[in-house]
XYZ file of C-alpha atoms in Angstrom:
717
model
C 0.000 0.000 0.000
C 1.328 3.451 -0.936
C 0.734 5.935 1.882
C 1.862 9.166 0.267
C -0.768 11.918 -0.035
C -3.517 9.761 1.464
C -5.790 9.863 4.470
C -6.759 6.581 6.099
C -9.277 5.428 8.632
C -9.198 2.411 10.909
C -11.450 1.716 13.829
C -12.460 5.068 15.314
C -9.398 6.885 13.960
C -8.558 9.016 10.959
C -4.847 9.178 10.130
C -2.547 11.171 7.847
C 0.530 9.003 7.046
C 2.375 11.964 5.571
C 2.272 14.072 8.745
C 1.752 11.377 11.381
C -1.447 13.069 12.591
C -4.275 11.122 14.271
C -7.871 12.325 14.705
C -10.373 10.544 16.912
C -13.540 10.528 14.841
C -17.091 10.905 16.048
C -19.318 8.137 14.654
C -18.919 8.801 10.995
C -21.353 8.378 8.166
C -20.949 5.937 5.337
C -22.003 7.128 1.912
C -23.835 5.117 -0.709
C -20.536 4.023 -2.264
C -19.424 2.614 1.132
C -16.594 5.131 1.469
C -16.295 6.881 4.840
C -16.662 10.643 4.597
C -15.235 13.383 6.750
C -17.094 14.102 9.979
C -16.350 16.462 12.848
C -13.450 15.212 14.970
C -11.650 15.947 18.235
C -8.290 17.747 18.537
C -5.578 16.073 16.385
C -2.670 14.116 17.885
C 0.764 14.321 16.177
C 2.956 11.249 16.677
C 6.633 11.586 17.521
C 8.919 10.491 14.622
C 9.652 6.917 15.740
C 5.990 6.120 16.506
C 5.020 7.772 13.201
C 7.462 5.510 11.349
C 6.322 2.420 13.287
C 2.620 3.009 12.551
C 3.340 3.648 8.865
C 5.293 0.380 8.718
C 2.329 -1.568 10.116
C -0.140 0.157 7.771
C 2.051 -0.475 4.735
C 2.036 -4.225 5.410
C -1.209 -5.118 7.217
C -1.915 -8.757 8.095
C 1.839 -9.531 7.837
C 3.696 -10.962 10.842
C 6.599 -8.632 11.598
C 9.480 -10.257 13.500
C 11.151 -8.169 16.185
C 14.443 -8.092 14.295
C 12.711 -6.870 11.115
C 10.936 -4.077 13.018
C 14.203 -3.029 14.657
C 15.902 -2.915 11.247
C 13.050 -0.938 9.670
C 12.477 1.590 12.482
C 15.825 1.949 14.256
C 18.181 1.064 11.400
C 21.797 1.405 12.579
C 20.771 3.085 15.841
C 20.835 1.221 19.134
C 17.398 -0.366 19.045
C 16.640 -3.170 21.488
C 13.762 -5.538 22.155
C 12.899 -3.468 25.217
C 12.793 -0.243 23.176
C 10.542 -1.912 20.577
C 8.169 -3.216 23.250
C 7.970 0.244 24.822
C 7.220 1.866 21.452
C 4.450 -0.645 20.674
C 3.055 -0.185 24.175
C 2.923 3.589 23.755
C 1.307 3.276 20.315
C -1.320 0.901 21.696
C -2.065 3.293 24.538
C -2.520 6.213 22.135
C -4.893 4.138 20.000
C -6.827 2.932 23.086
C -5.856 -0.605 22.068
C -5.892 -2.022 25.596
C -8.454 -4.818 25.321
C -8.032 -8.455 24.358
C -8.172 -9.556 21.652
C -6.256 -6.597 20.236
C -8.160 -4.151 18.062
C -5.141 -2.880 16.110
C -1.747 -4.475 16.962
C -1.772 -8.190 17.718
C 1.089 -9.935 19.557
C 2.044 -13.416 18.367
C 4.304 -15.063 20.992
C 7.786 -15.948 19.711
C 6.800 -14.733 16.216
C 6.277 -10.964 16.307
C 3.469 -8.450 15.766
C 0.665 -8.008 13.204
C -1.750 -5.205 12.279
C -5.295 -6.629 12.362
C -7.684 -3.654 11.969
C -9.323 -3.087 8.558
C -7.933 -0.020 6.775
C -9.972 2.223 4.473
C -8.955 5.042 2.214
C -11.012 8.124 3.008
C -12.793 9.836 0.113
C -11.200 13.184 -0.574
C -13.527 16.219 -0.877
C -13.986 17.598 -4.382
C -11.607 20.428 -5.179
C -12.988 23.962 -4.899
C -13.885 25.662 -8.210
C -11.646 28.628 -8.903
C -13.429 31.638 -10.445
C -11.379 33.707 -12.852
C -12.040 37.361 -12.150
C -11.355 39.885 -14.930
C -10.750 43.600 -14.501
C -13.730 45.753 -15.598
C -13.486 47.316 -19.054
C -12.995 51.115 -19.092
C -14.387 53.142 -22.035
C -11.767 55.466 -23.594
C -12.235 58.843 -25.288
C -10.668 59.700 -28.658
C -7.835 61.756 -27.107
C -7.170 59.024 -24.642
C -7.061 56.530 -27.485
C -4.498 58.534 -29.491
C -2.325 59.062 -26.408
C -2.497 55.371 -25.687
C -1.438 54.537 -29.259
C 1.527 56.925 -28.987
C 2.607 55.376 -25.718
C 2.195 51.874 -27.130
C 4.484 52.748 -30.085
C 7.178 54.128 -27.761
C 6.989 51.249 -25.294
C 8.748 48.546 -27.405
C 11.874 50.684 -27.943
C 12.089 51.686 -24.295
C 11.495 48.099 -23.142
C 14.218 46.809 -25.495
C 16.782 49.269 -24.101
C 15.777 48.292 -20.572
C 16.171 44.597 -21.338
C 19.656 45.160 -22.829
C 20.729 47.103 -19.765
C 19.405 44.381 -17.459
C 21.232 41.689 -19.434
C 24.525 43.639 -19.260
C 24.197 44.066 -15.515
C 23.284 40.394 -15.105
C 26.371 39.294 -17.078
C 28.651 41.488 -14.950
C 27.061 40.191 -11.770
C 27.346 36.560 -12.956
C 31.016 36.996 -13.861
C 31.738 38.535 -10.459
C 29.860 35.782 -8.666
C 31.639 33.057 -10.695
C 35.059 34.521 -9.864
C 34.136 34.671 -6.189
C 32.995 31.021 -6.173
C 36.167 29.857 -7.938
C 38.317 31.770 -5.459
C 36.392 30.291 -2.538
C 36.685 26.739 -3.880
C 40.425 27.121 -4.437
C 40.860 28.504 -0.915
C 38.879 25.630 0.595
C 40.830 23.049 -1.388
C 44.118 24.566 -0.291
C 42.974 24.806 3.337
C 41.505 21.320 3.638
C 44.209 19.814 1.490
C 46.796 21.159 3.876
C 44.938 20.142 7.021
C 43.525 16.789 5.857
C 46.687 15.541 4.188
C 47.516 12.078 5.462
C 51.245 11.361 5.100
C 52.551 8.071 3.796
C 54.804 6.580 6.477
C 57.222 4.592 4.346
C 60.480 5.321 6.193
C 61.269 3.145 9.212
C 63.918 3.658 11.893
C 64.354 0.814 14.403
C 64.849 1.882 18.027
C 65.098 -1.244 20.151
C 67.373 -3.319 17.878
C 67.496 -6.154 20.418
C 66.978 -9.858 19.860
C 63.584 -11.193 20.884
C 60.414 -9.212 21.484
C 60.032 -5.520 22.324
C 56.633 -3.856 22.286
C 54.204 -1.168 23.576
C 56.427 1.929 23.484
C 55.471 5.142 25.293
C 57.378 8.432 25.329
C 58.008 10.317 28.564
C 56.298 13.725 29.023
C 59.614 15.530 28.412
C 60.242 13.437 25.246
C 63.691 12.451 26.532
C 63.071 8.826 27.487
C 61.302 6.020 25.696
C 59.780 3.200 27.721
C 58.969 -0.145 26.113
C 58.543 -3.766 27.159
C 61.016 -6.600 26.608
C 60.450 -10.326 26.842
C 63.253 -11.962 28.792
C 64.912 -15.333 28.225
C 62.696 -16.928 30.891
C 59.568 -15.818 28.916
C 58.596 -13.036 31.338
C 58.240 -9.299 30.714
C 59.840 -6.120 32.065
C 60.127 -2.424 31.227
C 63.178 -0.830 29.626
C 63.926 2.895 29.877
C 65.746 3.975 26.718
C 67.329 7.450 27.069
C 67.186 8.891 23.565
C 70.116 11.320 23.832
C 72.687 8.949 25.332
C 71.090 5.672 24.149
C 71.625 4.363 27.672
C 69.171 1.679 28.773
C 67.849 0.915 32.239
C 66.256 -2.478 32.850
C 63.448 -3.044 35.328
C 64.415 -5.646 37.918
C 60.870 -6.836 38.607
C 59.400 -9.164 35.987
C 55.815 -10.121 35.192
C 53.915 -12.815 33.311
C 52.258 -10.104 31.180
C 52.337 -6.294 31.060
C 49.750 -3.944 29.601
C 50.348 -0.634 27.840
C 51.740 2.110 30.083
C 50.130 5.501 30.780
C 51.285 8.769 32.358
C 49.256 9.863 35.376
C 50.827 13.246 35.985
C 54.526 12.402 36.450
C 53.823 8.833 37.565
C 53.960 5.823 35.278
C 51.008 3.410 35.622
C 50.468 0.048 33.957
C 48.511 -3.179 34.317
C 50.357 -6.461 34.855
C 49.835 -10.119 35.692
C 51.984 -12.093 38.111
C 51.011 -15.519 39.423
C 47.617 -15.373 37.640
C 46.729 -12.188 39.532
C 45.898 -8.929 37.765
C 46.989 -5.638 39.354
C 47.553 -2.000 38.433
C 50.982 -0.649 39.397
C 52.073 2.951 39.935
C 55.758 3.766 39.506
C 57.969 6.822 39.525
C 60.628 6.962 36.845
C 63.504 6.329 39.289
C 61.921 3.155 40.688
C 62.876 0.724 37.894
C 65.237 -1.102 40.229
C 62.736 -1.351 43.073
C 60.138 -4.005 43.824
C 56.693 -2.505 43.207
C 53.629 -3.225 45.302
C 50.153 -3.525 43.845
C 48.284 -0.210 43.741
C 44.790 -1.162 42.474
C 43.271 -4.615 41.764
C 41.771 -5.752 38.443
C 39.771 -8.851 37.549
C 40.904 -9.468 33.973
C 44.088 -8.401 32.219
C 43.306 -6.109 29.249
C 46.510 -5.229 27.391
C 45.193 -1.866 26.102
C 42.547 -1.355 28.776
C 44.186 1.385 30.880
C 43.775 5.093 30.056
C 44.943 8.242 31.843
C 44.745 11.975 31.209
C 46.613 14.243 33.623
C 45.004 13.365 36.983
C 42.218 11.106 35.716
C 42.545 7.302 35.494
C 40.072 4.816 33.997
C 40.367 1.179 32.947
C 38.384 -1.639 31.365
C 37.647 -4.862 33.204
C 35.349 -7.879 32.995
C 32.910 -9.179 35.567
C 34.438 -12.400 36.987
C 31.228 -14.419 36.536
C 29.318 -13.023 33.551
C 32.297 -11.660 31.594
C 30.436 -8.367 31.043
C 32.745 -5.475 30.136
C 33.002 -2.814 32.825
C 34.475 0.695 32.896
C 36.160 1.659 36.192
C 37.431 5.025 37.400
C 39.855 6.024 40.169
C 38.447 9.052 41.996
C 41.641 9.850 43.902
C 40.826 7.571 46.806
C 39.187 4.395 45.526
C 37.996 2.625 42.402
C 34.388 3.180 41.296
C 32.374 1.306 38.667
C 31.196 3.776 36.017
C 29.499 1.731 33.311
C 28.600 -1.853 32.383
C 28.235 -2.691 28.696
C 25.883 -5.119 26.960
C 26.615 -8.762 27.683
C 26.596 -9.566 23.962
C 30.057 -8.035 23.389
C 32.800 -10.635 23.496
C 35.527 -8.705 25.294
C 37.008 -5.212 25.803
C 39.852 -4.145 23.521
C 41.120 -0.654 24.350
C 40.329 2.580 26.192
C 41.407 6.175 25.518
C 40.822 9.196 27.774
C 40.747 12.702 26.317
C 39.092 15.847 27.705
C 37.002 13.802 30.153
C 35.649 11.699 27.302
C 36.417 7.965 27.445
C 36.620 6.194 24.083
C 35.995 2.459 24.471
C 36.676 -0.167 21.817
C 34.752 -3.438 22.303
C 35.102 -6.664 20.372
C 31.850 -8.097 18.999
C 33.642 -11.268 17.931
C 37.035 -12.174 16.455
C 36.574 -9.960 13.399
C 34.340 -7.004 14.325
C 34.602 -4.151 16.832
C 32.397 -1.330 18.127
C 33.407 2.123 19.360
C 31.669 3.885 22.260
C 32.112 7.296 23.894
C 31.423 7.771 27.613
C 31.184 11.238 29.185
C 32.700 11.292 32.687
C 30.750 14.455 33.573
C 27.240 13.498 32.449
C 27.696 9.684 32.591
C 26.156 9.521 29.096
C 27.111 6.556 26.896
C 26.950 6.873 23.099
C 27.680 4.260 20.466
C 29.835 5.900 17.805
C 30.457 3.237 15.157
C 30.589 -0.454 14.239
C 33.681 -1.579 12.334
C 33.921 -4.719 10.155
C 37.548 -4.999 11.304
C 39.361 -6.507 14.273
C 41.062 -3.429 15.719
C 43.497 -4.150 18.564
C 44.925 -0.755 19.531
C 43.652 2.827 19.714
C 45.348 6.188 20.291
C 44.847 9.849 19.404
C 45.696 11.201 15.980
C 44.773 14.761 16.976
C 42.140 16.454 19.127
C 39.287 15.235 16.903
C 40.487 12.000 15.313
C 41.544 8.541 16.476
C 44.233 6.182 15.223
C 43.084 2.550 15.045
C 45.156 -0.469 14.063
C 44.734 -4.217 13.608
C 45.494 -7.045 11.169
C 43.618 -5.145 8.444
C 45.993 -2.178 8.732
C 46.048 1.247 10.374
C 43.303 3.841 9.972
C 42.518 7.395 10.994
C 38.919 7.578 12.187
C 36.940 10.824 12.095
C 33.946 10.419 14.455
C 32.191 13.517 13.092
C 31.988 12.031 9.567
C 32.196 8.333 10.601
C 35.023 8.051 8.090
C 37.976 5.637 8.068
C 41.115 6.786 6.247
C 43.682 4.058 5.593
C 47.339 4.847 6.261
C 50.055 3.595 3.952
C 52.900 2.263 6.069
C 56.285 0.679 5.470
C 56.567 -3.063 4.954
C 55.158 -5.212 7.735
C 52.354 -4.958 10.261
C 52.289 -2.401 13.078
C 50.517 -2.011 16.389
C 50.780 0.093 19.593
C 50.909 3.215 17.419
C 51.174 6.733 18.827
C 51.509 9.933 16.858
C 54.445 12.066 18.042
C 54.655 15.261 16.008
C 55.015 14.220 12.376
C 56.121 10.676 13.203
C 54.527 7.477 14.442
C 55.929 5.470 17.339
C 54.930 1.819 16.905
C 55.711 -1.856 17.330
C 56.628 -3.667 14.128
C 55.283 -7.211 13.802
C 56.424 -9.295 10.825
C 53.610 -10.916 8.898
C 52.516 -13.875 10.990
C 54.149 -17.089 9.902
C 51.525 -19.813 10.237
C 51.240 -23.219 8.629
C 48.607 -25.933 8.416
C 49.629 -29.417 9.568
C 47.568 -32.614 9.774
C 47.175 -34.300 13.153
C 46.864 -38.054 13.627
C 45.353 -39.528 16.780
C 47.048 -42.593 18.238
C 44.141 -44.333 19.977
C 46.244 -46.982 21.709
C 48.753 -44.604 23.220
C 46.170 -41.899 23.870
C 48.492 -39.401 22.222
C 48.714 -37.318 19.086
C 51.464 -37.189 16.485
C 52.114 -35.095 13.424
C 51.924 -36.870 10.095
C 54.843 -34.819 8.859
C 57.273 -32.282 10.217
C 56.757 -29.999 7.235
C 53.696 -27.884 6.395
C 50.846 -29.525 4.548
C 51.328 -27.079 1.659
C 54.708 -25.379 1.696
C 54.474 -21.619 2.152
C 56.493 -18.811 3.684
C 53.407 -16.763 4.562
C 50.302 -17.190 6.671
C 48.046 -20.116 5.744
C 44.697 -20.446 7.501
C 40.947 -21.145 7.160
C 41.197 -24.626 5.664
C 38.083 -26.395 4.364
C 37.942 -29.519 2.218
C 35.490 -31.641 0.298
C 36.458 -35.100 -0.954
C 39.677 -34.564 -2.949
C 39.388 -30.770 -3.025
C 40.504 -28.260 -0.428
C 40.411 -24.491 -0.104
C 42.418 -22.253 2.172
C 43.255 -18.605 2.731
C 46.903 -17.705 2.287
C 49.038 -14.587 2.109
C 51.699 -16.263 -0.029
C 50.996 -13.805 -2.856
C 50.804 -10.720 -0.609
C 47.196 -9.942 0.254
C 44.983 -12.656 1.776
C 43.593 -14.667 -1.135
C 41.584 -17.881 -1.532
C 43.619 -20.779 -2.898
C 42.393 -24.131 -4.226
C 44.090 -27.524 -3.909
C 42.725 -30.211 -6.249
C 44.892 -33.021 -4.885
C 47.762 -32.400 -7.289
C 48.569 -28.735 -7.248
C 47.612 -25.565 -5.423
C 46.438 -22.564 -7.451
C 45.222 -19.090 -6.578
C 41.481 -18.566 -7.048
C 40.751 -14.954 -6.109
C 42.570 -11.849 -7.315
C 41.518 -9.327 -4.662
C 43.198 -5.966 -5.199
C 42.749 -4.659 -1.660
C 42.694 -6.126 1.822
C 39.413 -7.954 2.492
C 38.476 -9.697 5.710
C 37.965 -13.384 4.858
C 36.589 -15.121 7.943
C 35.269 -18.495 6.734
C 35.489 -21.070 3.953
C 32.720 -23.660 3.542
C 31.693 -26.341 1.083
C 28.024 -26.914 0.240
C 28.181 -30.086 -1.794
C 30.623 -29.332 -4.607
C 30.216 -25.546 -4.338
C 32.721 -23.406 -2.452
C 31.554 -20.485 -0.300
C 33.444 -17.791 1.612
C 32.416 -15.238 4.208
C 34.057 -11.956 3.193
C 33.371 -8.717 5.062
C 30.352 -10.313 6.804
C 28.746 -11.345 3.493
C 28.435 -14.921 2.243
C 29.768 -15.354 -1.315
C 29.872 -18.279 -3.707
C 33.388 -18.669 -5.123
C 33.729 -19.840 -8.696
C 36.250 -22.679 -9.065
C 36.780 -21.633 -12.694
C 37.794 -17.984 -12.363
C 37.557 -17.140 -8.636
C 34.712 -14.668 -9.147
C 32.531 -13.897 -6.126
C 28.721 -13.909 -6.104
C 26.946 -12.563 -3.020
C 24.200 -14.872 -1.757
C 21.661 -14.952 1.059
C 21.021 -11.589 2.682
C 23.086 -8.487 2.205
C 23.498 -5.571 4.634
C 22.930 -7.792 7.673
C 25.436 -8.566 10.403
C 25.767 -12.265 9.587
C 28.499 -14.302 11.274
C 29.704 -17.881 11.704
C 27.934 -19.841 8.977
C 27.516 -23.614 8.878
C 26.115 -25.743 6.046
C 24.711 -28.749 7.882
C 22.370 -31.446 6.558
C 21.699 -29.513 3.317
C 20.647 -26.323 5.162
C 22.302 -23.012 5.944
C 22.553 -21.934 9.569
C 24.284 -18.869 10.964
C 24.743 -16.699 14.033
C 23.605 -13.105 13.596
C 24.611 -10.083 15.684
C 21.663 -7.720 15.458
C 20.895 -4.755 17.734
C 23.430 -5.961 20.306
C 21.842 -9.411 20.469
C 23.036 -12.789 19.181
C 20.628 -15.151 17.416
C 20.776 -18.515 15.648
C 18.974 -18.320 12.306
C 18.150 -20.401 9.264
C 15.855 -20.049 6.248
C 12.297 -21.302 6.025
C 10.684 -22.853 2.953
C 9.960 -19.359 1.581
C 13.675 -18.466 1.787
C 13.087 -15.978 4.590
C 15.330 -15.864 7.673
C 13.789 -17.195 10.851
C 15.151 -17.197 14.370
C 15.670 -20.595 15.995
C 17.291 -19.606 19.283
C 18.641 -16.516 21.025
C 22.015 -16.094 22.755
C 23.949 -18.280 20.249
C 27.361 -16.886 19.231
C 28.803 -19.786 17.212
C 27.852 -23.219 15.837
C 29.206 -26.412 14.276
C 27.651 -29.362 12.469
C 26.965 -32.564 14.424
C 25.656 -36.042 13.481
C 22.039 -37.154 13.347
C 20.667 -33.938 11.837
C 21.889 -31.936 14.846
C 24.024 -28.867 15.573
C 26.502 -27.877 18.267
C 25.707 -24.416 19.637
C 27.855 -22.145 21.769
C 26.146 -19.695 24.132
C 27.554 -16.411 25.408
C 28.223 -17.984 28.794
C 30.342 -20.734 27.163
C 27.783 -23.525 27.555
C 27.750 -25.931 24.587
C 24.390 -27.333 23.472
C 23.437 -30.078 21.067
C 20.352 -29.044 19.145
C 18.025 -30.923 16.788
C 16.186 -28.162 14.832
C 13.500 -30.387 13.327
C 12.511 -31.789 16.719
C 13.271 -28.636 18.711
C 15.247 -30.938 21.015
C 18.043 -29.540 23.168
C 20.740 -31.244 25.283
C 23.365 -29.482 27.416
C 26.816 -31.054 26.972
C 29.156 -31.625 29.947
C 31.818 -29.093 28.979
C 32.057 -25.413 28.110
C 34.073 -23.246 25.720
C 34.949 -19.793 27.045
C 33.768 -17.599 24.180
C 35.311 -14.485 25.740
C 38.833 -15.941 26.072
C 39.133 -18.283 23.072
C 39.114 -17.585 19.352
C 36.359 -18.814 17.062
C 38.745 -21.341 15.486
C 39.487 -23.055 18.809
C 36.961 -25.864 18.211
C 36.078 -28.137 15.295
C 33.822 -31.154 14.743
C 34.823 -34.283 12.807
C 33.382 -37.775 12.470
C 35.342 -38.737 15.619
C 33.794 -36.025 17.754
C 34.543 -32.499 18.921
C 38.089 -31.182 19.225
C 38.671 -28.074 21.289
C 41.440 -26.032 22.835
C 41.209 -24.804 26.428
C 42.487 -21.511 27.856
C 45.867 -23.078 28.680
C 46.353 -24.177 25.067
C 45.732 -27.892 25.711
C 43.926 -29.967 23.072
C 40.930 -32.146 23.930
C 38.802 -34.634 22.048
C 35.271 -35.570 23.035
C 33.675 -38.431 21.145
C 30.050 -38.268 20.181
C 29.384 -40.700 23.021
C 30.368 -37.756 25.340
C 33.606 -39.301 26.618
C 36.434 -36.817 26.354
C 40.179 -36.968 26.900
C 43.168 -34.692 26.725
C 45.561 -35.162 23.817
C 49.266 -35.369 24.530
C 50.807 -32.895 22.121
C 54.043 -33.652 20.238
C 57.228 -32.172 21.618
C 58.227 -28.890 20.031
C 54.711 -28.143 18.805
C 54.405 -24.429 18.140
C 51.485 -22.311 19.292
C 48.175 -23.727 18.035
C 46.014 -20.861 16.737
C 43.310 -22.758 14.862
C 41.561 -26.120 14.490
C 39.936 -27.186 11.203
C 37.774 -30.262 10.725
C 34.888 -31.598 8.643
C 31.983 -33.566 10.082
C 32.175 -36.166 7.284
C 35.942 -36.697 7.733
C 38.212 -38.033 10.491
C 41.134 -35.747 9.745
C 41.915 -32.696 11.870
C 44.305 -29.922 10.800
C 46.113 -27.569 13.146
C 47.150 -24.031 12.362
C 50.530 -23.466 14.006
C 52.008 -19.992 14.435
C 55.605 -19.056 15.129
C 56.532 -16.495 17.765
C 57.427 -13.356 15.772
C 60.317 -11.105 16.689
C 59.012 -7.598 17.271
C 60.806 -4.247 17.366
C 59.989 -0.723 18.486
C 60.312 1.664 15.538
C 59.780 5.218 14.349
C 57.692 5.536 11.184
C 58.420 8.728 9.283
C 56.506 10.314 6.415
C 58.200 10.728 3.077
C 58.552 14.479 3.477
C 60.089 14.185 6.949
C 63.645 15.500 7.204
């Protein structure tokens, strides 16, 4: 139904969809043609914009069941709509319409399905347009003298009018030329001004600072710019601070060592940082001359967040997680004690980073392994505002200037302008960089070589209850990162950076060849086979990948926050993050998405037409969709601490990795055992299996050597 320029009636109401105005009608008459006609009404009621939009949506699609998620998408869009906000809006609309009886007169609730408009709608007959009478000036009789004078004037008028028109045209041309020159001058001035101020340098020159063997990271410059502090990993695999005096190049080593150290901050002239020792998280406060002293804990913390501490002059805040629920919390030190300021939605996986500037706290939260959200919290008003959702896994955040942020992650480094919600990619020297801070015209950062990761098959020795590698060499030789393996019969697909950018490669059993030819960095998060067809999840969108030319065809639903797909038993299932809520969805017979369960963040295929589901609290469920049968399994996977590739299902059962990095196998008969890993096995960062196959592949990553570096723009001297 088209609502533009119409007036509708339903029940005892008349309504203008264009203006959102409601009139409560007196009993109205019905004409011979059965069309309601206008009758006297009470004072009109103008709906506020969101209720106006909600009512229009119902009237456009009457008798249709509207799911909550669809209403949130249609009415709130990218704003922070929630189920509670939708219920309040429908409640207010019902109250305004006097729809308080049961059964509902206008908006019907269908439990677990949604809402439906049930009242008949009629188009009101418009009144006939008023007739417009053309009124002419009365005719005036003229005398002979008047007639001759009029003829003389009429002969002179054309010449005078022509001269006047020429003069007007000349003036108009002069004015147009002047105006055009002014506009050109203004445009040139604006281009010069914004070009100078918005120029983003290309940081292609690198100067290494630390130049030490091993790992150095998280640099921070002292307030007087004379000393650089950064962390070093010692030979016994613990961490300490190093003070590097830039003028003399003299280094001071901290005597106290920790299991992990977070990024440092300056609180006035004191140096504060978060650290872990003996599985205990604490915040330490140190003066610059205390590197050789044993520090005592200053403030406690529940969960170590590497980039979670932020300070600005005398203000200190930090991110933490509730020990039971894992909910992200924002804490503040008021000068005497720690105070909880804000708790975030439980649906966010974990906190990433905090930044404090002018009493505004910028908070970066991880939705899952590949997507982050940015919030701004005002310390004065206690107001929380969601700024942006990013389809990238950002790991660090700092200030670019007073109005912009510098964000970095595996996808690269970006300047973010909150006012325009714009990401500007930086071009950096070779390698990956994190812990970036802008210092004048340079960047201070940690250089991380491109991760070296390989895929190796794992064989289970049932008799010895141990695991052994089939070979000591990678499955497919490569000197770059290989990951996201998926196979089907004799074919396999993987994501590799062996040609530079992450690309999809295809192995047909004899040779490996590159399928895609992506020209810019794209976030590839999954590879799946549906029969003989290959699919990939790229930038949150499911694509079919052609095995002939590598072309990509988007399928299913676009512009939705779809995550973690599984093709099980000839059906598509996926987890969807929508309005800060996780849902398990599939498609019905009409190819429309339907919700099966809430609070599901990830899933895997299981035998007997079933699925394995992971809840936000880590509980693993076995679910039979056709029977709506649910069984809770006797183990859990900590979604907030483990990556999405830390579990995989095969014909043998479920393999998973715990928080200590140990591998486990649970057979489908629910008996599980720990696998004894081969000696010298590198860090396991991913597990890949197929339900129809016995084989499991491990993604193994090498410990990279990192350095603290200056990145300088090309024009820097």
